[in-house]
mmCIF file of C-alpha atoms in Angstrom:
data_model
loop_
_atom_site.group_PDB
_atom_site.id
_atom_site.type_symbol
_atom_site.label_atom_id
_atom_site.label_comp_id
_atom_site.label_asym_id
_atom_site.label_seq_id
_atom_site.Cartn_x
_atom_site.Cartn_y
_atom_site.Cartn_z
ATOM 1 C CA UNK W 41 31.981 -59.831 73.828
ATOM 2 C CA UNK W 42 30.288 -57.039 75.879
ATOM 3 C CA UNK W 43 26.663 -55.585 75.213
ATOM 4 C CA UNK W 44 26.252 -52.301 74.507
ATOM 5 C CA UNK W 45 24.143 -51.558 77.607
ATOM 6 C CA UNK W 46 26.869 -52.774 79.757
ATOM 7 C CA UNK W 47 29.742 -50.450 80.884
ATOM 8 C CA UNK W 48 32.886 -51.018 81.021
ATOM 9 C CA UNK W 49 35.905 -48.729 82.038
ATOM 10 C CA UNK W 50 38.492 -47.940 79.598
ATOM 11 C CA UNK W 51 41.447 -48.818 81.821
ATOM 12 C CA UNK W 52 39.554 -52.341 82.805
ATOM 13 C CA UNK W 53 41.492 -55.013 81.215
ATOM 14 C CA UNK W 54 39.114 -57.673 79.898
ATOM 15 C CA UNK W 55 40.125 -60.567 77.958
ATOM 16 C CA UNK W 56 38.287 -60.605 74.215
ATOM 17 C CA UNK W 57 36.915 -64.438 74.889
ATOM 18 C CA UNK W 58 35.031 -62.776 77.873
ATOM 19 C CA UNK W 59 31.149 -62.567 77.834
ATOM 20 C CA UNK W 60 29.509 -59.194 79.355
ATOM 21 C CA UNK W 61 25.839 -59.374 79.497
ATOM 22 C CA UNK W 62 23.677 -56.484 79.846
ATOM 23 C CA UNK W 63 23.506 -53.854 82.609
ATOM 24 C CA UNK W 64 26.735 -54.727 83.885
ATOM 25 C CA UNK W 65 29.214 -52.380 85.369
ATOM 26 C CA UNK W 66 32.813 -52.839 85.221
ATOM 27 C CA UNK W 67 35.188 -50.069 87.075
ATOM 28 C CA UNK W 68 38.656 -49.366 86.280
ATOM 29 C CA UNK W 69 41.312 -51.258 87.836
ATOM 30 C CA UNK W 70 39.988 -54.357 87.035
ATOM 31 C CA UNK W 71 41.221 -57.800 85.392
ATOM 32 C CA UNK W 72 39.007 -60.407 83.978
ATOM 33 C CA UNK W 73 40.554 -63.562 82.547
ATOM 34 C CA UNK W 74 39.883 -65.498 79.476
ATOM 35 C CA UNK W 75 36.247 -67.531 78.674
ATOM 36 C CA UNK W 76 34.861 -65.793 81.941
ATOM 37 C CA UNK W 77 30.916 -64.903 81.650
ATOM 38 C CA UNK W 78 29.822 -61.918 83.480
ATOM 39 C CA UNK W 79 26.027 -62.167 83.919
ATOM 40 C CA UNK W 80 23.496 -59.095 84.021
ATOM 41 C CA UNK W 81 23.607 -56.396 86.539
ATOM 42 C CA UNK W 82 26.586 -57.598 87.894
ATOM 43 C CA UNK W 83 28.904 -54.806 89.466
ATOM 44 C CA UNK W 84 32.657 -55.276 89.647
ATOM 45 C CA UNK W 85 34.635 -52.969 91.403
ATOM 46 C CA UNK W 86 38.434 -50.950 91.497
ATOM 47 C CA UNK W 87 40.521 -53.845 92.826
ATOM 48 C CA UNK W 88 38.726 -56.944 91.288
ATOM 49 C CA UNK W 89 40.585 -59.669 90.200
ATOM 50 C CA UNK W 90 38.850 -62.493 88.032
ATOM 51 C CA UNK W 91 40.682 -65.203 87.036
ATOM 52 C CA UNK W 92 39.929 -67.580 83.624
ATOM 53 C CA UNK W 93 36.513 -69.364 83.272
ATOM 54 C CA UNK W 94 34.597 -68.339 85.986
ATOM 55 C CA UNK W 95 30.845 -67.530 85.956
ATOM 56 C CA UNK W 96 29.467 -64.861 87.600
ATOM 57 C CA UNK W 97 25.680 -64.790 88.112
ATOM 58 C CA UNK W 98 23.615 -61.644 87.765
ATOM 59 C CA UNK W 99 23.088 -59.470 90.707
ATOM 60 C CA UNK W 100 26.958 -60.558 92.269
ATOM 61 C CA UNK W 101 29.400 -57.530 93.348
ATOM 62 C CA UNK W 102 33.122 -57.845 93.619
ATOM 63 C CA UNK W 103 35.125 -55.557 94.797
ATOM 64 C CA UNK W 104 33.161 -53.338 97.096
ATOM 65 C CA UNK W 105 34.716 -51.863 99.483
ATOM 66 C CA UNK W 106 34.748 -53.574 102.792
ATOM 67 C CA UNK W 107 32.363 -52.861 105.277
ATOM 68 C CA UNK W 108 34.732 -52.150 107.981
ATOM 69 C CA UNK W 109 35.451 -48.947 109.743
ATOM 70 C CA UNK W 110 39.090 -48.929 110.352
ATOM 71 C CA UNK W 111 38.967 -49.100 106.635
ATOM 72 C CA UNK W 112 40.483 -45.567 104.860
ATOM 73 C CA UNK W 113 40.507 -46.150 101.256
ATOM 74 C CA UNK W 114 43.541 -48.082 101.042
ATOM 75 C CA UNK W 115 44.263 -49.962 97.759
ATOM 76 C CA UNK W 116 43.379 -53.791 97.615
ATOM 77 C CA UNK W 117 42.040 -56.164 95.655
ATOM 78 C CA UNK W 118 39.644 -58.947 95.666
ATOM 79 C CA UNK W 119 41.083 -61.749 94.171
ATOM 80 C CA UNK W 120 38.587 -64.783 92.159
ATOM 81 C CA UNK W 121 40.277 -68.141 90.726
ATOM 82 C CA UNK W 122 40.307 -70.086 87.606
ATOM 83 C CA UNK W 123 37.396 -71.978 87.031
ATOM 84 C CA UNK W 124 35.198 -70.312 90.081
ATOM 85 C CA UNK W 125 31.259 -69.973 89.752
ATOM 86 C CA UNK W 126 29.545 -66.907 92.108
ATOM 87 C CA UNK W 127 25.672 -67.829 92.117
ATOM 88 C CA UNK W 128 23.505 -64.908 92.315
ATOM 89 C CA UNK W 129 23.747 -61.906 94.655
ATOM 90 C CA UNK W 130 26.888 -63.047 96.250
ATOM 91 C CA UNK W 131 29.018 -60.470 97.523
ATOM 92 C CA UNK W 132 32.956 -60.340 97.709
ATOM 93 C CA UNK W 133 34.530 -57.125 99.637
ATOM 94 C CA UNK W 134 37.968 -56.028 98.973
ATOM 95 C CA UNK W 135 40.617 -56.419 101.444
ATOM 96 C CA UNK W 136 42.207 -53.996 104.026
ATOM 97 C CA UNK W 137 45.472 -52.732 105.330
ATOM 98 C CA UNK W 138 45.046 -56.065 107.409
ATOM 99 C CA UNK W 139 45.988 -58.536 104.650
ATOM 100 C CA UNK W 140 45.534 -56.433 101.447
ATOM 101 C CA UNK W 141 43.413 -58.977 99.800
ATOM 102 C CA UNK W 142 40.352 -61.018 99.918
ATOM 103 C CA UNK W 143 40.968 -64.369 97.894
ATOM 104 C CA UNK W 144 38.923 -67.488 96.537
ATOM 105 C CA UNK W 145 40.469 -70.132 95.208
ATOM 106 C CA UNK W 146 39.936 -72.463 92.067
ATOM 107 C CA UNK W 147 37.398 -74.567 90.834
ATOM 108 C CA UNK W 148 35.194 -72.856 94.112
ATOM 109 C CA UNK W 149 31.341 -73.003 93.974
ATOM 110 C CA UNK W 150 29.551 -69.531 96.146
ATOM 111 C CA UNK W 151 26.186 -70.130 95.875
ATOM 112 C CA UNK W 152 23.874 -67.409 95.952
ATOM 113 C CA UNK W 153 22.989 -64.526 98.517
ATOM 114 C CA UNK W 154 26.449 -65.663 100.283
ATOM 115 C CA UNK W 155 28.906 -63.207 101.619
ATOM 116 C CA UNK W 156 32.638 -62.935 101.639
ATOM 117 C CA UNK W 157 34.467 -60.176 103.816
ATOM 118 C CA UNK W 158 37.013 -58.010 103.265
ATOM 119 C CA UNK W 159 40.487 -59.743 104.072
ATOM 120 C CA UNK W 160 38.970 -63.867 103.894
ATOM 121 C CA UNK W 161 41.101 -66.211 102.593
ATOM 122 C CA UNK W 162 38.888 -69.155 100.990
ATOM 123 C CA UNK W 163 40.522 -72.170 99.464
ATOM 124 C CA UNK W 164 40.495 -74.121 96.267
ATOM 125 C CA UNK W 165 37.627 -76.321 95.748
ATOM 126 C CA UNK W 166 35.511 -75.666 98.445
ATOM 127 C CA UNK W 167 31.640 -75.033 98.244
ATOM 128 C CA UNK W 168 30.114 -72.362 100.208
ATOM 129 C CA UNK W 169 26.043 -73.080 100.015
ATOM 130 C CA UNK W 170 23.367 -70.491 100.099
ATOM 131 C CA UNK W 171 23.269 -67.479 102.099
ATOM 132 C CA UNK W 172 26.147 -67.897 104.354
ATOM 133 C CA UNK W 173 28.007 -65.139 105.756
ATOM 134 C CA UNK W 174 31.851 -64.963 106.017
ATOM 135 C CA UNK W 175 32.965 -61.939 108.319
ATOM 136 C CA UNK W 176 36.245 -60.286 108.123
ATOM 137 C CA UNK W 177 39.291 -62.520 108.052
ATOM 138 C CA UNK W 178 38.014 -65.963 108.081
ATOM 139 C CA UNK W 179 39.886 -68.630 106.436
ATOM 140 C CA UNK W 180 38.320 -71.779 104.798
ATOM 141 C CA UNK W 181 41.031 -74.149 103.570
ATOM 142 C CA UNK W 182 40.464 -76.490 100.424
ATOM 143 C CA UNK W 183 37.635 -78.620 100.326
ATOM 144 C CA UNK W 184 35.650 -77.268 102.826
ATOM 145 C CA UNK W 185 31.612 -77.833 102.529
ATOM 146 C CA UNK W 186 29.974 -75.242 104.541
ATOM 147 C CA UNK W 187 25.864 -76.016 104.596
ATOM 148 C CA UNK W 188 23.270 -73.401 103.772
ATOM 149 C CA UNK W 189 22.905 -70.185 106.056
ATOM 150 C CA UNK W 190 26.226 -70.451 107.550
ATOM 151 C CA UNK W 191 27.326 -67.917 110.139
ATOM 152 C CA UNK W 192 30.994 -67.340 110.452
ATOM 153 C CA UNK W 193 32.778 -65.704 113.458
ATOM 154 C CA UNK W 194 35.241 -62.863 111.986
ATOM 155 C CA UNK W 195 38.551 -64.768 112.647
ATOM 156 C CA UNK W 196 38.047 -68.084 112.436
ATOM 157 C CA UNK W 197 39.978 -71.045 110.507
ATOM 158 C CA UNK W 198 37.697 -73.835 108.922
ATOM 159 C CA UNK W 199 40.413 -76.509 107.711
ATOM 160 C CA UNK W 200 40.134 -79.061 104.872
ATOM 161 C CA UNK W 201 38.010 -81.796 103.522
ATOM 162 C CA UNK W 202 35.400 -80.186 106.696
ATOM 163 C CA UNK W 203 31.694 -80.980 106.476
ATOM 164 C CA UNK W 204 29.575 -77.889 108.290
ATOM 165 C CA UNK W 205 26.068 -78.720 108.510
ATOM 166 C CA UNK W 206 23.462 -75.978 107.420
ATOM 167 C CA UNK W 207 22.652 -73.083 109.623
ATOM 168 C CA UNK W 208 25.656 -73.571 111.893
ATOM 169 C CA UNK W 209 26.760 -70.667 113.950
ATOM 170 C CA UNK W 210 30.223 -70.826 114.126
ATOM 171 C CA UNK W 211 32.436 -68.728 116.817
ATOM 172 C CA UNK W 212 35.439 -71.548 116.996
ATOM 173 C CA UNK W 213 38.293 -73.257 114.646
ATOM 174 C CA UNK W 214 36.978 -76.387 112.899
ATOM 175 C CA UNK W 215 39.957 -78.580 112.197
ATOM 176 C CA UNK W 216 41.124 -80.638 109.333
ATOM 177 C CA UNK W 217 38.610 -83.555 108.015
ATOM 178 C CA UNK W 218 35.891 -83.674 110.661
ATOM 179 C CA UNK W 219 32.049 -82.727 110.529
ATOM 180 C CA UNK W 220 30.716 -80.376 112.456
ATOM 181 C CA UNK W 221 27.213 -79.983 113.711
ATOM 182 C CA UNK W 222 24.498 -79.352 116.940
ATOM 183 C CA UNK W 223 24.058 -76.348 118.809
ATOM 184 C CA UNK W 224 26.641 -75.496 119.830
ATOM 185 C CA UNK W 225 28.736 -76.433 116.824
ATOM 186 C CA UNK W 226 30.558 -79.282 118.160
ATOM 187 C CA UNK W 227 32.805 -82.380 116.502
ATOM 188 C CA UNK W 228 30.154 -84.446 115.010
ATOM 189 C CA UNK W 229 32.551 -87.336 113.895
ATOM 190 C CA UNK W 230 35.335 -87.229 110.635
ATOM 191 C CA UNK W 231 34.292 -86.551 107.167
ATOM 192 C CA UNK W 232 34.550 -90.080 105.933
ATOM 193 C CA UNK W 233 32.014 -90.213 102.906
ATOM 194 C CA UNK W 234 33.775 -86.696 102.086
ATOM 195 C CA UNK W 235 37.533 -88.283 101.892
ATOM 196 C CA UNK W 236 36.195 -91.446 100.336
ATOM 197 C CA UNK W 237 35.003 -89.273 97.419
ATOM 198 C CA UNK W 238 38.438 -87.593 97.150
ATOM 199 C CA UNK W 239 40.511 -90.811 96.945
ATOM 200 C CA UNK W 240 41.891 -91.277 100.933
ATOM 201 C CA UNK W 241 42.261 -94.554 101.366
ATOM 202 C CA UNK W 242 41.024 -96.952 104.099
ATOM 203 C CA UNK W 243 43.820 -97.045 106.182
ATOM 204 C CA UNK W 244 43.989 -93.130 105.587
ATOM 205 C CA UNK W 245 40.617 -92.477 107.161
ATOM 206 C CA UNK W 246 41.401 -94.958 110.204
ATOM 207 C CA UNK W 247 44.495 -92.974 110.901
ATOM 208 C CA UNK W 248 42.505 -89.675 110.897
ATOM 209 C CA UNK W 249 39.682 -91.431 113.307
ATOM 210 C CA UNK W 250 42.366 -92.421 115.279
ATOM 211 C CA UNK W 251 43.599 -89.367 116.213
ATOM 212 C CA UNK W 252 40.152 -87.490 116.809
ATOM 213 C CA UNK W 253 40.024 -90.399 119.351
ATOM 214 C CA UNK W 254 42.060 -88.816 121.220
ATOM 215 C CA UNK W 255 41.101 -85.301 121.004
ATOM 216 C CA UNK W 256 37.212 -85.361 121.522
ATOM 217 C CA UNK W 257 37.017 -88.989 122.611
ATOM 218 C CA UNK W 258 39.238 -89.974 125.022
ATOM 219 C CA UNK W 259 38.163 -87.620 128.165
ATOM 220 C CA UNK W 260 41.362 -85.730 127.494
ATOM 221 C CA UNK W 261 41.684 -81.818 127.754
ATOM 222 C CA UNK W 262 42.915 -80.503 123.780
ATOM 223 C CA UNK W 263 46.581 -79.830 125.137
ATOM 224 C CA UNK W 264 47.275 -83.473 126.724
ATOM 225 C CA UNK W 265 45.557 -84.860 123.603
ATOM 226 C CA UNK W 266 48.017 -83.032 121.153
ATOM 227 C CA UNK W 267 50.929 -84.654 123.508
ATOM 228 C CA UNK W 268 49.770 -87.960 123.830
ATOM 229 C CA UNK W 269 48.947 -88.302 119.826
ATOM 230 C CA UNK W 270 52.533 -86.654 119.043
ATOM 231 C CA UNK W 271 53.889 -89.372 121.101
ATOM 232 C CA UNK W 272 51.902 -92.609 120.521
ATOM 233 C CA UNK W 273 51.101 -92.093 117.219
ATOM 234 C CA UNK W 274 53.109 -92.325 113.570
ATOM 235 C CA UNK W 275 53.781 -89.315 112.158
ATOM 236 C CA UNK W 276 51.724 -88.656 108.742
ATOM 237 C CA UNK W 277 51.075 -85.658 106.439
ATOM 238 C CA UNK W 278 47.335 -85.838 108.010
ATOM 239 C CA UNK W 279 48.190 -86.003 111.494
ATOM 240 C CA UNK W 280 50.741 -83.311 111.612
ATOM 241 C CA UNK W 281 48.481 -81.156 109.724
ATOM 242 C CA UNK W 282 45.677 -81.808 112.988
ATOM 243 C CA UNK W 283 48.070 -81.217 115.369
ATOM 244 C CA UNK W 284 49.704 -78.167 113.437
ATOM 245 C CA UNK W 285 46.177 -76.862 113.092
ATOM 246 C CA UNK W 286 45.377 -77.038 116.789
ATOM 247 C CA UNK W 287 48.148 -75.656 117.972
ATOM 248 C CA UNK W 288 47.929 -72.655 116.221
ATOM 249 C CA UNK W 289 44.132 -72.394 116.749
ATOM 250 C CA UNK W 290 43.946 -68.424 117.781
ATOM 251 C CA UNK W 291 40.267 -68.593 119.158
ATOM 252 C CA UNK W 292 40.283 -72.345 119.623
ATOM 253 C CA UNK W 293 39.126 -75.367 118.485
ATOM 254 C CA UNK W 294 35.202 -76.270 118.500
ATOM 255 C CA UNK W 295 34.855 -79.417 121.120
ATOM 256 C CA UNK W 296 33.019 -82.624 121.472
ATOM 257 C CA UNK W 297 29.474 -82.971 121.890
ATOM 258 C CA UNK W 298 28.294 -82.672 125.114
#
């Protein structure tokens, strides 16, 4: 159902169950999927992909083009789940030649003023609070809570079931499961209340406390840590994860609290 003071490009392709309130603009090139509601003065760009359910609050763009210089008006997209709410005044940039694509996930909560860059990969699940800024090519796996007011380092990997308090400046990976917090953003202990609420079970969270043990806890350096856990203890989807995660940590993993 679209109001007649919205706009919508011929070539769009919009779903009939989808809700278009007024003062909306919707470019060509773009797919929205079934029982999505577009809210007023929302702009959605060539390239914008919008998946079924979602809610989009007024003032959000999708689509823009990213705010990158080595970008040259190559096509991409900017991909939005099932089931995904953008709060108001969130903005999601297209991709560039780097990865073609910027993506969020299912069942994902942006609250508003946030920002996603062109070429971010953000998981299923996760909630992104208020006025937090993604740069180019950060990657937040499923799960992830990311407080209010967030800034994150282009580049950087936050992995799953993380806890990032509010106002964290972040410039290094946060691995699977832990919180992070202080100045500078340092391991702040595992996400336990977080991975009760999602059904790990006792043992489960031992096992993952276990293993930060050894990386931020045992006076270790993050290479002998890796060894020493691959060695000493059993292998488990959880703790191959960590140490896949670490090793293939491009700017590094955040450290202990000094």
């Amino acid at each position: 159902m679209k109001q007649p003071l919205a706009y919508v490009h011929p070539a769009a392709k919009i779903a009939p169950s989808v809700v278009i309130d007024p003062f909306v603009t919707i470019d060509q090139n773009v797919e929205i999927g079934e029982g999505t509601r577009i809210g007023s003065n929302v702009t959605i760009l060539e390239g914008a992909r919008i998946g079924k359910n979602c809610t989009i609050f007024p003032g959000a763009v999708i689509g823009a083009i990213p705010q990158d210089l080595k970008f040259r008006g190559e096509e991409t997209l900017a991909i939005i789940g099932d089931n995904t709410t953008l709060r108001e005044c969130v903005t999601v940039n297209r991709g560039t030649a780097a990865r073609g694509r910027t993506v969020v996930g299912n069942n994902t909560l942006i609250m508003a003023y946030s920002h996603v860059a062109h070429d971010c990969i953000v998981g299923d699940n996760v909630i992104i609070s208020n006025a937090t800024q993604l740069a180019g090519e950060v990657i937040v796996d499923n799960f992830a809570v990311i407080g209010g007011g967030s800034l994150i380092h282009q580049f950087c990997h936050i992995g799953a079931h993380t806890m990032l308090q509010g106002g964290a400046l972040v410039n290094k990976d946060i691995p699977p499961y832990v919180k992070a917090a202080r100045e500078p953003i340092s391991y702040a202990g595992i996400n336990s209340v977080g991975l009760r609420r999602r059904n790990f079970s006792s043992d489960t969270i031992r096992e993952i406390q276990e293993i930060y043990r050894y990386l931020y806890l045992s006076g270790m350096n993050i290479s002998d840590a890796v060894e020493r856990i691959e060695a000493e203890l059993p292998a488990s989807d959880e703790r191959d994860e960590i140490l896949q995660f670490v090793r293939n940590s491009k700017r590094g993993v955040i450290r202990g609290y000094q």
